[in-house]
Amino acid sequence: MTARTDAVEELRRQDRTLGFFIVLACGIALYLLLQQTYAQNQKLGWIKLESLLSNSFGVKTGTLIELSGVTIGQVGDVRLRKDARVEIDTLIDDQYAQLLKVDSRLQVSSALGLETVLSGSSLELIPGTSDQLLENGGSIAIVEPKSIDQIMDEMKLEELALQIQTIVGNLETITSNLAAQQNEVAAALANMSAFTGELVVIAEEIPQLLKSVDHTLGSFDSSLDNLDIAINNFAAPATTLMETSDRFMRGAEQSMLALQPTLDAMPGVLSSANQTMLTLNKLTGQVSNHWLLRSEGGAEGTELLHHRMLSDESLYDSREVTADMTNGSRSNDQ
């Protein structure tokens, strides 16, 4: 009874799993169908254009049409006409209708790349410059890619061979010039090596030079410090000396100012003394020549007067004194 129940449960589990996968497959199919229907309905408003090619060049239904790397449409159908030409129907998104000019063209992409290898050829729109737009259902020209044979035919092989020959000759000349200049290159390398050695020597001597410069700068700083100390030590005595000199000059100036009235009065004093001397000389002359002193007994009286006025004739002679006073007065006048 238990084994039968387990078998029934296992069958039910398998039925549920199978039903789940069936429902999932139906949902995916329905989703794809809706996507295709939506895509077809969306493309109904696209602009349809026709083109002719001499060969399909790998273009097939669903080939993308691009402009500057942006997909703007795709190939709707590819069919072969009775004249062995390939007719292509292209569908362009109507939001890019302003780019479809009358002189616009489609070009089969001939670039060899990973995307081209994986997805096949593609078409690229080359916008035109005309002001007139293409109408829906019109035709657009396609620029076919050139084959290798066509490219070789267009190329001038003789000129290309001459160019290659010229290039080879130039390479030989360059090679010979390089061989001739090897000695110069070797000499230059030797000079460079010697220069590098000198640089190494200089680099080794630079630290010692820097130490010498530092020592010199230290000595210079010490000298400056000593000079500052000497200046500071000399400043105080110099200041004191200047102050003393200033006081002395002020005292001398005050003394000169005090002596100035005396100096100013000296000429008057000398003039008064001179006048006094002149008067004294005249008085002495008059007394000497007075008639009373020349009368009888005059010699005695004169002698007596001289004895009274001049007690020592050897020291005081009236005439010599009068002459000396006169000469002194004349000298003062001069």
GROMACS .gro file of C-alpha atoms in nm:
model
  334
    1MET     CA    1   0.000   0.000   0.000
    2THR     CA    2   0.285   0.235   0.078
    3ALA     CA    3   0.476   0.159  -0.245
    4ARG     CA    4   0.164   0.222  -0.450
    5THR     CA    5   0.114   0.558  -0.283
    6ASP     CA    6   0.474   0.656  -0.352
    7ALA     CA    7   0.440   0.566  -0.720
    8VAL     CA    8   0.127   0.777  -0.749
    9GLU     CA    9   0.301   1.070  -0.587
   10GLU     CA   10   0.598   1.031  -0.824
   11LEU     CA   11   0.367   1.032  -1.128
   12ARG     CA   12   0.192   1.344  -1.005
   13ARG     CA   13   0.527   1.517  -0.950
   14GLN     CA   14   0.639   1.428  -1.302
   15ASP     CA   15   0.308   1.552  -1.444
   16ARG     CA   16   0.346   1.882  -1.263
   17THR     CA   17   0.705   1.926  -1.388
   18LEU     CA   18   0.607   1.842  -1.745
   19GLY     CA   19   0.310   2.076  -1.728
   20PHE     CA   20   0.539   2.353  -1.599
   21PHE     CA   21   0.780   2.315  -1.892
   22ILE     CA   22   0.488   2.302  -2.140
   23VAL     CA   23   0.342   2.623  -1.999
   24LEU     CA   24   0.688   2.785  -2.005
   25ALA     CA   25   0.743   2.687  -2.370
   26CYS     CA   26   0.402   2.820  -2.465
   27GLY     CA   27   0.479   3.148  -2.288
   28ILE     CA   28   0.813   3.187  -2.469
   29ALA     CA   29   0.651   3.108  -2.805
   30LEU     CA   30   0.375   3.356  -2.734
   31TYR     CA   31   0.633   3.620  -2.634
   32LEU     CA   32   0.831   3.567  -2.954
   33LEU     CA   33   0.517   3.581  -3.161
   34LEU     CA   34   0.413   3.905  -2.994
   35GLN     CA   35   0.760   4.049  -3.044
   36GLN     CA   36   0.755   3.960  -3.413
   37THR     CA   37   0.406   4.099  -3.454
   38TYR     CA   38   0.507   4.417  -3.274
   39ALA     CA   39   0.816   4.450  -3.489
   40GLN     CA   40   0.616   4.397  -3.805
   41ASN     CA   41   0.355   4.648  -3.695
   42GLN     CA   42   0.625   4.895  -3.604
   43LYS     CA   43   0.790   4.853  -3.945
   44LEU     CA   44   0.465   4.926  -4.122
   45GLY     CA   45   0.534   5.297  -4.081
   46TRP     CA   46   0.892   5.271  -4.205
   47ILE     CA   47   1.000   5.408  -4.540
   48LYS     CA   48   1.043   5.141  -4.809
   49LEU     CA   49   1.303   5.191  -5.081
   50GLU     CA   50   1.423   4.970  -5.367
   51SER     CA   51   1.778   4.913  -5.491
   52LEU     CA   52   1.953   4.703  -5.755
   53LEU     CA   53   2.285   4.520  -5.729
   54SER     CA   54   2.487   4.311  -5.970
   55ASN     CA   55   2.569   4.075  -5.682
   56SER     CA   56   2.426   4.031  -5.337
   57PHE     CA   57   2.774   4.075  -5.175
   58GLY     CA   58   2.648   3.890  -4.869
   59VAL     CA   59   2.345   4.117  -4.823
   60LYS     CA   60   2.039   3.922  -4.706
   61THR     CA   61   1.707   3.975  -4.536
   62GLY     CA   62   1.766   4.137  -4.197
   63THR     CA   63   2.097   4.298  -4.293
   64LEU     CA   64   2.130   4.618  -4.089
   65ILE     CA   65   2.150   4.965  -4.239
   66GLU     CA   66   2.370   5.198  -4.035
   67LEU     CA   67   2.474   5.561  -4.028
   68SER     CA   68   2.772   5.668  -3.819
   69GLY     CA   69   2.750   5.338  -3.628
   70VAL     CA   70   2.379   5.383  -3.545
   71THR     CA   71   2.123   5.136  -3.689
   72ILE     CA   72   1.857   5.325  -3.885
   73GLY     CA   73   1.693   5.037  -4.076
   74GLN     CA   74   1.733   4.693  -4.226
   75VAL     CA   75   1.691   4.494  -4.548
   76GLY     CA   76   1.334   4.372  -4.585
   77ASP     CA   77   1.371   4.134  -4.882
   78VAL     CA   78   1.632   4.012  -5.132
   79ARG     CA   79   1.522   3.855  -5.461
   80LEU     CA   80   1.673   3.773  -5.801
   81ARG     CA   81   1.531   3.932  -6.110
   82LYS     CA   82   1.501   3.778  -6.458
   83ASP     CA   83   1.801   3.978  -6.585
   84ALA     CA   84   2.015   3.813  -6.311
   85ARG     CA   85   2.035   4.130  -6.108
   86VAL     CA   86   1.958   4.136  -5.737
   87GLU     CA   87   1.671   4.352  -5.615
   88ILE     CA   88   1.673   4.464  -5.255
   89ASP     CA   89   1.392   4.616  -5.052
   90THR     CA   90   1.523   4.839  -4.772
   91LEU     CA   91   1.324   4.965  -4.473
   92ILE     CA   92   1.433   5.294  -4.312
   93ASP     CA   93   1.298   5.416  -3.977
   94ASP     CA   94   1.069   5.711  -4.044
   95GLN     CA   95   1.235   5.919  -3.768
   96TYR     CA   96   1.538   5.944  -4.000
   97ALA     CA   97   1.334   6.052  -4.302
   98GLN     CA   98   1.508   6.393  -4.307
   99LEU     CA   99   1.836   6.216  -4.392
  100LEU     CA  100   1.697   6.049  -4.704
  101LYS     CA  101   1.779   6.301  -4.976
  102VAL     CA  102   1.742   6.243  -5.349
  103ASP     CA  103   2.121   6.218  -5.392
  104SER     CA  104   2.168   5.989  -5.089
  105ARG     CA  105   2.329   5.650  -5.147
  106LEU     CA  106   2.372   5.315  -4.979
  107GLN     CA  107   2.714   5.155  -4.968
  108VAL     CA  108   2.794   4.792  -4.903
  109SER     CA  109   3.039   4.787  -4.615
  110SER     CA  110   3.367   4.636  -4.731
  111ALA     CA  111   3.555   4.680  -4.403
  112LEU     CA  112   3.699   4.352  -4.283
  113GLY     CA  113   3.650   4.320  -3.911
  114LEU     CA  114   3.526   4.090  -3.637
  115GLU     CA  115   3.172   4.225  -3.658
  116THR     CA  116   3.164   4.172  -4.036
  117VAL     CA  117   3.291   3.817  -4.000
  118LEU     CA  118   3.031   3.730  -3.734
  119SER     CA  119   2.723   3.910  -3.864
  120GLY     CA  120   2.801   3.936  -4.234
  121SER     CA  121   2.791   4.242  -4.459
  122SER     CA  122   2.603   4.559  -4.376
  123LEU     CA  123   2.478   4.866  -4.557
  124GLU     CA  124   2.582   5.220  -4.473
  125LEU     CA  125   2.379   5.527  -4.562
  126ILE     CA  126   2.570   5.816  -4.724
  127PRO     CA  127   2.353   6.129  -4.676
  128GLY     CA  128   2.311   6.365  -4.969
  129THR     CA  129   2.316   6.742  -4.987
  130SER     CA  130   1.999   6.799  -5.190
  131ASP     CA  131   1.699   6.977  -5.043
  132GLN     CA  132   1.454   6.726  -5.198
  133LEU     CA  133   1.366   6.418  -4.990
  134LEU     CA  134   1.309   6.062  -5.112
  135GLU     CA  135   0.949   5.945  -5.118
  136ASN     CA  136   0.820   5.618  -4.976
  137GLY     CA  137   0.849   5.346  -5.242
  138GLY     CA  138   1.124   5.525  -5.432
  139SER     CA  139   1.460   5.389  -5.532
  140ILE     CA  140   1.803   5.460  -5.389
  141ALA     CA  141   2.138   5.384  -5.549
  142ILE     CA  142   2.384   5.140  -5.394
  143VAL     CA  143   2.760   5.175  -5.429
  144GLU     CA  144   2.896   4.826  -5.489
  145PRO     CA  145   3.227   4.729  -5.329
  146LYS     CA  146   3.520   4.678  -5.561
  147SER     CA  147   3.672   4.338  -5.602
  148ILE     CA  148   4.044   4.270  -5.578
  149ASP     CA  149   4.064   4.233  -5.956
  150GLN     CA  150   3.903   4.573  -6.008
  151ILE     CA  151   4.137   4.730  -5.755
  152MET     CA  152   4.438   4.573  -5.928
  153ASP     CA  153   4.313   4.693  -6.266
  154GLU     CA  154   4.272   5.046  -6.138
  155MET     CA  155   4.616   5.050  -5.983
  156LYS     CA  156   4.909   5.134  -6.212
  157LEU     CA  157   5.135   4.840  -6.143
  158GLU     CA  158   5.427   4.975  -6.343
  159GLU     CA  159   5.428   5.302  -6.150
  160LEU     CA  160   5.393   5.106  -5.828
  161ALA     CA  161   5.690   4.889  -5.924
  162LEU     CA  162   5.898   5.199  -6.001
  163GLN     CA  163   5.804   5.348  -5.667
  164ILE     CA  164   5.899   5.026  -5.490
  165GLN     CA  165   6.230   5.022  -5.677
  166THR     CA  166   6.295   5.383  -5.576
  167ILE     CA  167   6.214   5.302  -5.214
  168VAL     CA  168   6.451   5.005  -5.221
  169GLY     CA  169   6.727   5.224  -5.367
  170ASN     CA  170   6.671   5.483  -5.096
  171LEU     CA  171   6.690   5.211  -4.832
  172GLU     CA  172   7.022   5.092  -4.975
  173THR     CA  173   7.157   5.448  -4.968
  174ILE     CA  174   7.043   5.491  -4.609
  175THR     CA  175   7.204   5.160  -4.514
  176SER     CA  176   7.537   5.258  -4.677
  177ASN     CA  177   7.529   5.597  -4.503
  178LEU     CA  178   7.467   5.428  -4.171
  179ALA     CA  179   7.762   5.194  -4.233
  180ALA     CA  180   7.987   5.490  -4.322
  181GLN     CA  181   7.882   5.677  -4.010
  182GLN     CA  182   7.941   5.387  -3.772
  183ASN     CA  183   8.288   5.521  -3.688
  184GLU     CA  184   8.143   5.862  -3.608
  185VAL     CA  185   7.874   5.699  -3.398
  186ALA     CA  186   8.139   5.498  -3.213
  187ALA     CA  187   8.345   5.814  -3.152
  188ALA     CA  188   8.036   5.993  -3.030
  189LEU     CA  189   7.960   5.705  -2.795
  190ALA     CA  190   8.320   5.715  -2.668
  191ASN     CA  191   8.292   6.088  -2.606
  192MET     CA  192   7.964   6.030  -2.432
  193SER     CA  193   8.127   5.767  -2.211
  194ALA     CA  194   8.414   6.004  -2.124
  195PHE     CA  195   8.166   6.280  -2.052
  196THR     CA  196   7.971   6.044  -1.828
  197GLY     CA  197   8.293   5.961  -1.639
  198GLU     CA  198   8.365   6.330  -1.588
  199LEU     CA  199   8.013   6.378  -1.463
  200VAL     CA  200   8.069   6.098  -1.212
  201VAL     CA  201   8.391   6.264  -1.091
  202ILE     CA  202   8.218   6.599  -1.062
  203ALA     CA  203   7.933   6.434  -0.872
  204GLU     CA  204   8.186   6.287  -0.628
  205GLU     CA  205   8.353   6.627  -0.575
  206ILE     CA  206   8.029   6.819  -0.529
  207PRO     CA  207   7.973   6.707  -0.162
  208GLN     CA  208   8.323   6.827  -0.062
  209LEU     CA  209   8.263   7.153  -0.244
  210LEU     CA  210   7.933   7.196  -0.064
  211LYS     CA  211   8.107   7.133   0.269
  212SER     CA  212   8.367   7.399   0.185
  213VAL     CA  213   8.095   7.643   0.091
  214ASP     CA  214   7.912   7.570   0.417
  215HIS     CA  215   8.236   7.623   0.616
  216THR     CA  216   8.300   7.952   0.432
  217LEU     CA  217   7.947   8.066   0.502
  218GLY     CA  218   7.989   7.974   0.868
  219SER     CA  219   8.311   8.176   0.888
  220PHE     CA  220   8.144   8.467   0.719
  221ASP     CA  221   7.857   8.450   0.967
  222SER     CA  222   8.105   8.447   1.258
  223SER     CA  223   8.285   8.750   1.111
  224LEU     CA  224   7.956   8.931   1.080
  225ASP     CA  225   7.871   8.847   1.441
  226ASN     CA  226   8.213   8.975   1.560
  227LEU     CA  227   8.167   9.290   1.353
  228ASP     CA  228   7.827   9.345   1.512
  229ILE     CA  229   7.979   9.301   1.859
  230ALA     CA  230   8.262   9.547   1.779
  231ILE     CA  231   8.015   9.799   1.643
  232ASN     CA  232   7.799   9.762   1.954
  233ASN     CA  233   8.106   9.803   2.181
  234PHE     CA  234   8.223  10.113   1.991
  235ALA     CA  235   7.879  10.268   1.978
  236ALA     CA  236   7.861  10.355   2.350
  237PRO     CA  237   8.202  10.538   2.372
  238ALA     CA  238   8.136  10.709   2.043
  239THR     CA  239   7.799  10.824   2.171
  240THR     CA  240   7.958  10.952   2.493
  241LEU     CA  241   8.232  11.132   2.297
  242MET     CA  242   7.976  11.292   2.070
  243GLU     CA  243   7.771  11.406   2.366
  244THR     CA  244   8.088  11.550   2.538
  245SER     CA  245   8.193  11.726   2.218
  246ASP     CA  246   7.845  11.866   2.182
  247ARG     CA  247   7.852  12.001   2.540
  248PHE     CA  248   8.202  12.148   2.484
  249MET     CA  249   8.091  12.320   2.163
  250ARG     CA  250   7.788  12.459   2.338
  251GLY     CA  251   8.009  12.590   2.627
  252ALA     CA  252   8.254  12.745   2.379
  253GLU     CA  253   7.967  12.906   2.194
  254GLN     CA  254   7.833  13.052   2.521
  255SER     CA  255   8.184  13.178   2.614
  256MET     CA  256   8.219  13.346   2.277
  257LEU     CA  257   7.879  13.504   2.320
  258ALA     CA  258   7.980  13.631   2.669
  259LEU     CA  259   8.317  13.763   2.540
  260GLN     CA  260   8.162  13.933   2.239
  261PRO     CA  261   8.062  14.259   2.428
  262THR     CA  262   8.418  14.289   2.566
  263LEU     CA  263   8.567  14.243   2.220
  264ASP     CA  264   8.324  14.495   2.082
  265ALA     CA  265   8.433  14.749   2.353
  266MET     CA  266   8.809  14.700   2.297
  267PRO     CA  267   8.841  14.945   2.002
  268GLY     CA  268   8.677  15.221   2.209
  269VAL     CA  269   8.909  15.152   2.509
  270LEU     CA  270   9.218  15.158   2.288
  271SER     CA  271   9.102  15.479   2.123
  272SER     CA  272   9.047  15.643   2.468
  273ALA     CA  273   9.390  15.528   2.585
  274ASN     CA  274   9.549  15.671   2.270
  275GLN     CA  275   9.377  16.004   2.320
  276THR     CA  276   9.490  16.006   2.683
  277MET     CA  277   9.851  15.942   2.580
  278LEU     CA  278   9.841  16.218   2.320
  279THR     CA  279   9.702  16.461   2.575
  280LEU     CA  280   9.967  16.357   2.825
  281ASN     CA  281  10.243  16.413   2.569
  282LYS     CA  282  10.116  16.761   2.490
  283LEU     CA  283  10.091  16.844   2.857
  284THR     CA  284  10.444  16.720   2.920
  285GLY     CA  285  10.580  16.931   2.631
  286GLN     CA  286  10.406  17.243   2.753
  287VAL     CA  287  10.534  17.195   3.105
  288SER     CA  288  10.890  17.141   2.983
  289ASN     CA  289  10.887  17.454   2.768
  290HIS     CA  290  10.715  17.682   3.019
  291TRP     CA  291  10.893  18.018   3.072
  292LEU     CA  292  10.889  17.982   3.444
  293LEU     CA  293  11.115  17.683   3.420
  294ARG     CA  294  11.357  17.876   3.188
  295SER     CA  295  11.408  18.187   3.417
  296GLU     CA  296  11.671  18.253   3.668
  297GLY     CA  297  11.710  17.983   3.895
  298GLY     CA  298  11.532  17.800   3.620
  299ALA     CA  299  11.797  17.538   3.596
  300GLU     CA  300  11.776  17.486   3.965
  301GLY     CA  301  11.401  17.489   3.962
  302THR     CA  302  11.397  17.256   3.667
  303GLU     CA  303  11.636  17.027   3.835
  304LEU     CA  304  11.430  17.046   4.155
  305LEU     CA  305  11.111  16.969   3.955
  306HIS     CA  306  11.280  16.677   3.789
  307HIS     CA  307  11.394  16.552   4.127
  308ARG     CA  308  11.039  16.575   4.255
  309MET     CA  309  10.865  16.420   3.950
  310LEU     CA  310  11.134  16.173   3.858
  311SER     CA  311  11.310  16.020   4.152
  312ASP     CA  312  11.543  15.809   3.938
  313GLU     CA  313  11.683  15.974   3.624
  314SER     CA  314  11.848  15.651   3.510
  315LEU     CA  315  11.506  15.489   3.484
  316TYR     CA  316  11.273  15.783   3.406
  317ASP     CA  317  11.389  16.036   3.150
  318SER     CA  318  11.105  16.271   3.059
  319ARG     CA  319  11.208  16.315   2.701
  320GLU     CA  320  11.263  15.941   2.642
  321VAL     CA  321  10.928  15.863   2.804
  322THR     CA  322  10.759  16.129   2.587
  323ALA     CA  323  10.918  15.986   2.268
  324ASP     CA  324  10.822  15.631   2.361
  325MET     CA  325  10.461  15.731   2.432
  326THR     CA  326  10.443  15.920   2.100
  327ASN     CA  327  10.575  15.620   1.905
  328GLY     CA  328  10.326  15.389   2.081
  329SER     CA  329  10.039  15.621   1.991
  330ARG     CA  330  10.143  15.627   1.625
  331SER     CA  331  10.167  15.247   1.620
  332ASN     CA  332   9.816  15.216   1.768
  333ASP     CA  333   9.681  15.460   1.508
  334GLN     CA  334   9.835  15.257   1.228
   0.00000   0.00000   0.00000
